[in-house]
Coordinates of C-alpha atoms in Angstrom, one line a residue:
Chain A
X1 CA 0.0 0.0 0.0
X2 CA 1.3 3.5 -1.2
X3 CA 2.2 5.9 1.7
X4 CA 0.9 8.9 -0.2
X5 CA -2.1 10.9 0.8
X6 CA -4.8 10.8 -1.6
X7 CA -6.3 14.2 -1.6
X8 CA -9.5 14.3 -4.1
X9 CA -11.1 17.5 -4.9
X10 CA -13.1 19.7 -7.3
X11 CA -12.1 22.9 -7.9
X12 CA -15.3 24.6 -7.5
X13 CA -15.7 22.9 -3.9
X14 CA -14.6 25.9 -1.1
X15 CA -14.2 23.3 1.5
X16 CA -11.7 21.3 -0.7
X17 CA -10.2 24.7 -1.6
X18 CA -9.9 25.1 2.6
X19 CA -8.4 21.6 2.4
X20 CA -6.3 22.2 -0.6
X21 CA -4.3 25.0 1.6
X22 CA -3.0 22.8 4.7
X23 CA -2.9 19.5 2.7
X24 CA 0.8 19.9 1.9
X25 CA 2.0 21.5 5.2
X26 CA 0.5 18.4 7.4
X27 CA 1.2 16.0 4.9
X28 CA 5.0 17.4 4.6
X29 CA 5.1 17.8 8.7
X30 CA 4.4 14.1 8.9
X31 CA 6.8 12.6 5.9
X32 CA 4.3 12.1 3.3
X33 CA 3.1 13.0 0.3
X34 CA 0.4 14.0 -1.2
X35 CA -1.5 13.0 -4.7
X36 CA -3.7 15.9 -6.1
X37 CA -6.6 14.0 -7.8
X38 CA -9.0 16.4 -9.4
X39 CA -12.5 14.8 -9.6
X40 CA -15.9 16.4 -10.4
X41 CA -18.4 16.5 -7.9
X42 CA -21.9 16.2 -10.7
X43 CA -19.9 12.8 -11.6
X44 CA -19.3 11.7 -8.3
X45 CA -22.6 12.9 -6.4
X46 CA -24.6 11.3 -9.7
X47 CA -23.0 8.2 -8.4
X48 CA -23.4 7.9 -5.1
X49 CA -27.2 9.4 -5.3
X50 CA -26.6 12.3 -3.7
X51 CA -27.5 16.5 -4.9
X52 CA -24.8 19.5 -4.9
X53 CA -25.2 21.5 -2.2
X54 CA -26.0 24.2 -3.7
X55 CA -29.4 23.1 -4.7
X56 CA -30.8 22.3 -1.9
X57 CA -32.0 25.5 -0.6
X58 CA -32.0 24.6 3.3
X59 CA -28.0 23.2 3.4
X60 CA -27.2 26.1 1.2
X61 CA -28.3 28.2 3.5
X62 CA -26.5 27.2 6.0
X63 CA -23.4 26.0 4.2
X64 CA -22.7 29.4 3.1
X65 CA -22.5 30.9 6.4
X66 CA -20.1 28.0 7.6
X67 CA -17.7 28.0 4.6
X68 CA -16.7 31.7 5.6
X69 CA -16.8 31.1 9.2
X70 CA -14.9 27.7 8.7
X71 CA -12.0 29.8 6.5
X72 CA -12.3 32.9 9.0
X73 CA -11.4 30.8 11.8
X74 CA -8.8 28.7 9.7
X75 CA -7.3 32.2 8.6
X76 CA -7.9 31.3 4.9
X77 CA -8.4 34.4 2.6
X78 CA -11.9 33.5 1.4
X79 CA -14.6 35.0 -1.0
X80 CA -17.4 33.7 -2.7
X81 CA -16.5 34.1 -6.4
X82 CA -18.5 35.9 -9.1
X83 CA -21.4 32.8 -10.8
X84 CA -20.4 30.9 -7.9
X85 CA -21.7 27.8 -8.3
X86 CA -20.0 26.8 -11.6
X87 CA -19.5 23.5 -13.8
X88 CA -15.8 23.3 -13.8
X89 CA -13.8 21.2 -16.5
X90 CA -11.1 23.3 -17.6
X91 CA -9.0 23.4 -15.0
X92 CA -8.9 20.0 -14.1
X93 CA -8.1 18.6 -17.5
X94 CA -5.3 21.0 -17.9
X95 CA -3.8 19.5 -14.3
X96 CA -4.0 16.0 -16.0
X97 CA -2.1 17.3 -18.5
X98 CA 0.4 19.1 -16.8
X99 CA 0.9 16.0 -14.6
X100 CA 1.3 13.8 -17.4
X101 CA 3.8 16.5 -19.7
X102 CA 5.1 18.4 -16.9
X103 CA 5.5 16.4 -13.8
X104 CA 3.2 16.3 -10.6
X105 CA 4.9 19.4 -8.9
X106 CA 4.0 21.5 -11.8
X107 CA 0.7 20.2 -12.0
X108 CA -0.1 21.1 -8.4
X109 CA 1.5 24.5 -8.3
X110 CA -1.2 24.8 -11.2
X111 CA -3.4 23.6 -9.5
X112 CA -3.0 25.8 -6.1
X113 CA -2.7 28.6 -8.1
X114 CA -6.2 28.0 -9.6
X115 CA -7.8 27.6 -6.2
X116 CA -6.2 30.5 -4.8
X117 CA -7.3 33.0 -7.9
X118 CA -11.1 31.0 -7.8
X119 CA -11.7 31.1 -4.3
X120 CA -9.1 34.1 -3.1
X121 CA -9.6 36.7 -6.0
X122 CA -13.0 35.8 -8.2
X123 CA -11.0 34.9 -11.0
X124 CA -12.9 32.8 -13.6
X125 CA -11.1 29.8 -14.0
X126 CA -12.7 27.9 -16.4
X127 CA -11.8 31.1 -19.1
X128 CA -9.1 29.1 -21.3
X129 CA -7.4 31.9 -21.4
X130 CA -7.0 32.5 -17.7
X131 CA -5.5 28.9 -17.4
X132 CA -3.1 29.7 -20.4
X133 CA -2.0 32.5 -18.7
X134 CA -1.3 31.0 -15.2
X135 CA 0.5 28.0 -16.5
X136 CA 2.7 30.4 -18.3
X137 CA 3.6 32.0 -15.2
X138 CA 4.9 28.5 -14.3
X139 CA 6.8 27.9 -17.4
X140 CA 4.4 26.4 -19.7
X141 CA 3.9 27.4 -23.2
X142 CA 0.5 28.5 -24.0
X143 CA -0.2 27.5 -27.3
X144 CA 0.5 23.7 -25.9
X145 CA -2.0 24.2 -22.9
X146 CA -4.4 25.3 -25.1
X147 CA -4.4 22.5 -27.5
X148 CA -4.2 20.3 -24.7
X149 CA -8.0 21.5 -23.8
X150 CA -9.2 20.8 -26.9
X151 CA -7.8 17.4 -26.8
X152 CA -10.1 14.8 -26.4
X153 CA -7.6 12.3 -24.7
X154 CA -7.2 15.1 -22.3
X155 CA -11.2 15.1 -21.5
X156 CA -11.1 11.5 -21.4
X157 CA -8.1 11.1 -18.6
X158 CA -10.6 14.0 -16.7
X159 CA -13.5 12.1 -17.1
X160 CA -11.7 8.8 -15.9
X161 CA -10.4 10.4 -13.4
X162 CA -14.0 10.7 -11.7
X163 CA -15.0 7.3 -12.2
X164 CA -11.0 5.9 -10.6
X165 CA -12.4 7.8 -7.5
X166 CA -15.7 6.3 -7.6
X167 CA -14.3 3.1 -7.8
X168 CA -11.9 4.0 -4.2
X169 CA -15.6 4.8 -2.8
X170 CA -15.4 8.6 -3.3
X171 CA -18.5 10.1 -2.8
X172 CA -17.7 13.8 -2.0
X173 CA -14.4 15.9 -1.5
X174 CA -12.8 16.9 -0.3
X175 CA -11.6 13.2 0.8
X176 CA -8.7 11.9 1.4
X177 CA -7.0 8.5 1.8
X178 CA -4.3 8.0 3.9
X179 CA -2.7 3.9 4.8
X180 CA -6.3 2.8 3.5
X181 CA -8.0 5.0 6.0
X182 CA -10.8 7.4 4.6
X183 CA -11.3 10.8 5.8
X184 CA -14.1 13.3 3.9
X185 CA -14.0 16.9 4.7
X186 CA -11.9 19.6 5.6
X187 CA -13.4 19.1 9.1
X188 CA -11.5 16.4 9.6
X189 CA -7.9 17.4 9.6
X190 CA -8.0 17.5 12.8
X191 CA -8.6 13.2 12.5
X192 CA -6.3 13.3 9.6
X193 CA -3.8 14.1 11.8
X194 CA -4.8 11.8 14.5
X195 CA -3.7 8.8 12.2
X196 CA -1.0 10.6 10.6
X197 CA 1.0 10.8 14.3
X198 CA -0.1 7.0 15.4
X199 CA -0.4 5.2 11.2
X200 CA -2.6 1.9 11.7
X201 CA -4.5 0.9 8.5
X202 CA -8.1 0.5 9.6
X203 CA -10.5 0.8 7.0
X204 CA -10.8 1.5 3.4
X205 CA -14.0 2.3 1.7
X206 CA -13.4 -0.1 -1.8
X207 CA -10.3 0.9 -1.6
X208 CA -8.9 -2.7 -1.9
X209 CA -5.6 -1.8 -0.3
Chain B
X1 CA -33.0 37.0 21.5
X2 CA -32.6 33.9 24.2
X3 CA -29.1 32.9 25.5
X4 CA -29.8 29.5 25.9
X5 CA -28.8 27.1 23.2
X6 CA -31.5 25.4 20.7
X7 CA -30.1 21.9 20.4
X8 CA -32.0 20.7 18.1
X9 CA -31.4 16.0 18.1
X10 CA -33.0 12.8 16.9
X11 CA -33.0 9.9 19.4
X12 CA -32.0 8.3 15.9
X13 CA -28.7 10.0 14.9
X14 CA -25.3 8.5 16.1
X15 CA -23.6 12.4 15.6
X16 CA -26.5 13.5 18.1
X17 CA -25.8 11.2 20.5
X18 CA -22.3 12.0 20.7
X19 CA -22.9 15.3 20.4
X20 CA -25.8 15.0 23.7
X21 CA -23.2 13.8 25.5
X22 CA -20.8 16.7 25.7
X23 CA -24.1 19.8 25.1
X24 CA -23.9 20.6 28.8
X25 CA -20.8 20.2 29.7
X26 CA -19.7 22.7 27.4
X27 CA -23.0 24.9 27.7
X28 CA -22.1 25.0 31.5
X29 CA -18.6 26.2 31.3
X30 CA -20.0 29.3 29.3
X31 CA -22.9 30.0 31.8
X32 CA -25.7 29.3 29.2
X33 CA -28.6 26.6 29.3
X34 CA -29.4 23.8 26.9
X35 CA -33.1 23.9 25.4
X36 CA -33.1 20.2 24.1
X37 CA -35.4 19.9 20.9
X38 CA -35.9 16.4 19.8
X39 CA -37.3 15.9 15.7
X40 CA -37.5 13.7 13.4
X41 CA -34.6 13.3 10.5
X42 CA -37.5 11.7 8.3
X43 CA -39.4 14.9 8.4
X44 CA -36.8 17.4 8.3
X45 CA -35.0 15.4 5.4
X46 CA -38.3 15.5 3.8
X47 CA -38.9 19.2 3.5
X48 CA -35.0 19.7 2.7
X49 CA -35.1 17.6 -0.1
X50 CA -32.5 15.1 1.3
X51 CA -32.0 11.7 1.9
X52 CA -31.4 10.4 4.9
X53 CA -27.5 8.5 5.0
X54 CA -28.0 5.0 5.4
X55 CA -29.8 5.0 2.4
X56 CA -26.9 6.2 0.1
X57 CA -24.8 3.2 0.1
X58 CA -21.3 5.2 -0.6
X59 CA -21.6 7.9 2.2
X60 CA -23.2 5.0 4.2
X61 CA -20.5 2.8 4.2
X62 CA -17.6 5.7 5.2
X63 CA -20.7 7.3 7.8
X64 CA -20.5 3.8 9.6
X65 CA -16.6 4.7 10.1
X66 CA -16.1 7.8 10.7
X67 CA -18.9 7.7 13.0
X68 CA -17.2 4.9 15.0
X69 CA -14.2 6.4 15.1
X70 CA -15.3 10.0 15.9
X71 CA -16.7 8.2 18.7
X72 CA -13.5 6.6 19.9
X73 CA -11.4 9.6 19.2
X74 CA -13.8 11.6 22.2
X75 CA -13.6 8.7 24.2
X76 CA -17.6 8.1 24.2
X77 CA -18.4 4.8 24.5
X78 CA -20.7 3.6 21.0
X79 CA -22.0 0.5 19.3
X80 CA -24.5 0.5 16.6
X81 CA -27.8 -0.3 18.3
X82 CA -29.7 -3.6 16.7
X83 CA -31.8 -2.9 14.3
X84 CA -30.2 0.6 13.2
X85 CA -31.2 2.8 11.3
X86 CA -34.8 2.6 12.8
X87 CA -37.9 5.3 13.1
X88 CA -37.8 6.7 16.6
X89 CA -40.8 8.1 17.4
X90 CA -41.6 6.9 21.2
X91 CA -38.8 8.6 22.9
X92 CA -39.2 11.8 21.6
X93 CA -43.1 11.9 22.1
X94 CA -42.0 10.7 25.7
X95 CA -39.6 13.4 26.4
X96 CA -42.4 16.0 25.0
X97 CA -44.7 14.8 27.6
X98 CA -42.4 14.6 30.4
X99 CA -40.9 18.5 29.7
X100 CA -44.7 19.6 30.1
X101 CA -45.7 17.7 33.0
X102 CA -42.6 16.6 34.7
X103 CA -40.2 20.1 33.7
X104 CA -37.8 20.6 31.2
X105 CA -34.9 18.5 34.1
X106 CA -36.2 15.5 33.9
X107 CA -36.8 15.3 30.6
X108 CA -33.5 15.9 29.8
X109 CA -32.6 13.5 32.2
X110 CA -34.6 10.4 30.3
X111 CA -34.1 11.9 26.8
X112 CA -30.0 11.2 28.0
X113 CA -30.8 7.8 29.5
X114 CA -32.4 6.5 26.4
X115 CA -29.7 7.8 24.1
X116 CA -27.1 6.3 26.1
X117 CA -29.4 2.7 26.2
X118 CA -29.8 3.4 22.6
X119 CA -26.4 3.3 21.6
X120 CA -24.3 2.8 24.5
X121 CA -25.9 -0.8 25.5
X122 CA -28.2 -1.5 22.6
X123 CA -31.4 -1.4 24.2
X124 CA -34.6 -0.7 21.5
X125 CA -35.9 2.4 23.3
X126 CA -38.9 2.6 21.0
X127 CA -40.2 -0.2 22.7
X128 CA -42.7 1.2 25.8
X129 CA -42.2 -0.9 28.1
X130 CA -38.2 0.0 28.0
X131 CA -39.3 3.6 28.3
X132 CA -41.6 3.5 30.8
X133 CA -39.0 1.6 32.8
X134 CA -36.2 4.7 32.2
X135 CA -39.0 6.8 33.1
X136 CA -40.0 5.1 36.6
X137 CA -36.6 4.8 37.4
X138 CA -36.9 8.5 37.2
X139 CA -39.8 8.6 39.3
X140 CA -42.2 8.9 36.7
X141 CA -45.4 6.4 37.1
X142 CA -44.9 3.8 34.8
X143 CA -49.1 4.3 33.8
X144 CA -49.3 7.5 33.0
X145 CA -46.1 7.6 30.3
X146 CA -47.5 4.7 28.8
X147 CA -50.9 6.9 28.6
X148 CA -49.2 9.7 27.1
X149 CA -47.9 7.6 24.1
X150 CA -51.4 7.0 22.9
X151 CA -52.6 10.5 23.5
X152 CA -53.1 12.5 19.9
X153 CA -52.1 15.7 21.5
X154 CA -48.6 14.5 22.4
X155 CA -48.5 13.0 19.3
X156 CA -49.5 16.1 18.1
X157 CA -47.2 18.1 19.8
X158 CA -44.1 15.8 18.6
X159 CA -45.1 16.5 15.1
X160 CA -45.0 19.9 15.6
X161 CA -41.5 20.3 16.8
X162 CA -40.6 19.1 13.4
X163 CA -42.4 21.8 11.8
X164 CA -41.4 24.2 14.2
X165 CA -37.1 22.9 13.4
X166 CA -37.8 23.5 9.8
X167 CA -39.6 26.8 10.4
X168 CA -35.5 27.9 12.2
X169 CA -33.7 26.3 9.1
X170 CA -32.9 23.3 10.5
X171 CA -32.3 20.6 8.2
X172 CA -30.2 18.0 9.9
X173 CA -28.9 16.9 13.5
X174 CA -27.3 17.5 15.9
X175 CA -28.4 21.1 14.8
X176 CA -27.3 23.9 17.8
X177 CA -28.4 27.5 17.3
X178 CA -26.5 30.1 20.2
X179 CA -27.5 34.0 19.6
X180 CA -29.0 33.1 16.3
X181 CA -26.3 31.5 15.1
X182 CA -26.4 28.3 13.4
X183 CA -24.0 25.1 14.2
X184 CA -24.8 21.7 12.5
X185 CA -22.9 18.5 13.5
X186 CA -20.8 17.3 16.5
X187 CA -18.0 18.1 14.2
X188 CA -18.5 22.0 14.9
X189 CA -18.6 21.9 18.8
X190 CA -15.2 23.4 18.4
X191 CA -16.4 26.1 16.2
X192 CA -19.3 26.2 19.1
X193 CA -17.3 26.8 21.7
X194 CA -15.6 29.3 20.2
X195 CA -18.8 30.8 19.6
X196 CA -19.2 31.5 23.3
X197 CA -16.0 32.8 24.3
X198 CA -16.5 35.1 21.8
X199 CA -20.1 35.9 21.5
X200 CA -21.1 37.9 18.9
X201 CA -24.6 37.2 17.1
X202 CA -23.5 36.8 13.2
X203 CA -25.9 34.6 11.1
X204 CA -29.7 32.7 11.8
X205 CA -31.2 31.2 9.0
X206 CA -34.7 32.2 9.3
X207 CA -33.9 32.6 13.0
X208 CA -35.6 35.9 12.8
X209 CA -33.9 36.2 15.6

């Protein structure tokens, strides 16, 4: 069984966004590492028989008010962005691509930057042109990332990408996996961490490990 | 506005029960009193336009851990009852009847004594008998609880409380509101807590408070 932490999220998710900004620092603090896996939460919630958030007027409600608190009290920069909620595709196929042409350090500094200009700024990240513009701030030529979203392969390893999490039991994000053990949302780091400091494989969801 | 905390519970919901468990405790240290609320998930899930977790087999199935081991991690002692999930309706229409006629104390006291049956020793606490023997040992008469069950207006009143949750915008348990703001899980005691060092009233939906 891998060591790694696997960290599954959508980009349009703020609590995976939360997540997305400690998951390095605990994972680093206890030795691992950690495997970005960019999912889609339609795919995922249309299999496991469950509805976004967002349209279920009641949670909403709620869930709005305890994003912010949760990232005020976390001391995350947070702000809803501009035609918040929003299908997201782009920039998760061009982090497949960047991990598979790139490497997996590019693809997440890609990645993070996304989150940050998303969730931090209201920048629209599913604008191709956005995404061009941030990977070339990493070193990536443009032209090639935005072929890369036109390419169908690309859209393919995206969409896979959702059912592979299916398959370890995902069902929401952000979740992550850790020595077979499954942990879902940024509100539980704090167990995360738990079996981080004292590791002992207890359960895995599917996960087969 | 009240100072006491709404804590809104079904006799039904593992994350209540832990949650019941450490409610006073922690309302206590910050001078305020619990108002216990029992409801029904069923109804509230209803008019939210959920479904209730056992019956979405991939959040199910990582549910049935993480409760378990959010359990463990608090050091409360939990099994899953026989017969779980199951429709709960005798305790709460008990604990009803016993806050009108017997004062809010004492229903508090059986509403923790059938929780703790419930999933601390497995006892089915929607059978009447088993209630109206936590209730004598409280020094209620055994007759007159069992009488209450059958009575329309208690079942009446029971109903109500539902309707009367989903009127403050609560749509799952454990649900605690505390100067009109809104808390849902066991998950956000910390948050909670905070909440009452610092009081400040920020956020009720439909609290009108």
């Amino acid at each position: 069984m891998s060591t790694d932490i696997d960290f599954y999220f959508d980009f349009v998710s703020p609590y995976a966004y939360l997540a997305s900004s400690r998951i390095e620092r605990l994972a680093a603090a206890h030795g691992r590492k950690v495997r970005w896996k960019p999912v889609l939460m339609t795919v995922l919630s249309k299999a496991a028989g469950t509805q976004l958030t967002p349209f279920v007027p009641m949670k909403w409600q709620y869930v709005q008010h305890d994003v912010a608190r949760s990232a005020r009290l976390a001391g995350i920069p947070f702000h809803w962005p501009p035609g918040f909620p929003k299908l997201l595709l782009a920039p998760g196929r061009a982090m497949m691509w960047l991990a598979s042409t790139h490497g997996e350090d590019k693809a997440v500094a890609f990645a993070r930057t996304c989150l940050t200009a998303w969730f931090g700024d209201g920048v629209d990240i599913e604008d191709k042109e956005v995404l061009a513009g941030i990977a070339a701030r990493l070193g990536v030529e443009r032209a090639a990332l935005l072929a890369a979203l036109e390419d169908d392969s690309v859209k393919a390893a995206f969409k896979q990408a959702s059912e592979d999490a299916i398959a370890q039991g995902v069902f929401g994000v952000p979740y992550m996996i850790v020595d077979g053990e499954a942990f879902w949302g940024f509100d539980r780091f704090d167990q995360l961490e738990q079996a981080l400091r004292q590791p002992a494989a207890q359960f895995a969801p599917n996960a087969g490990g």
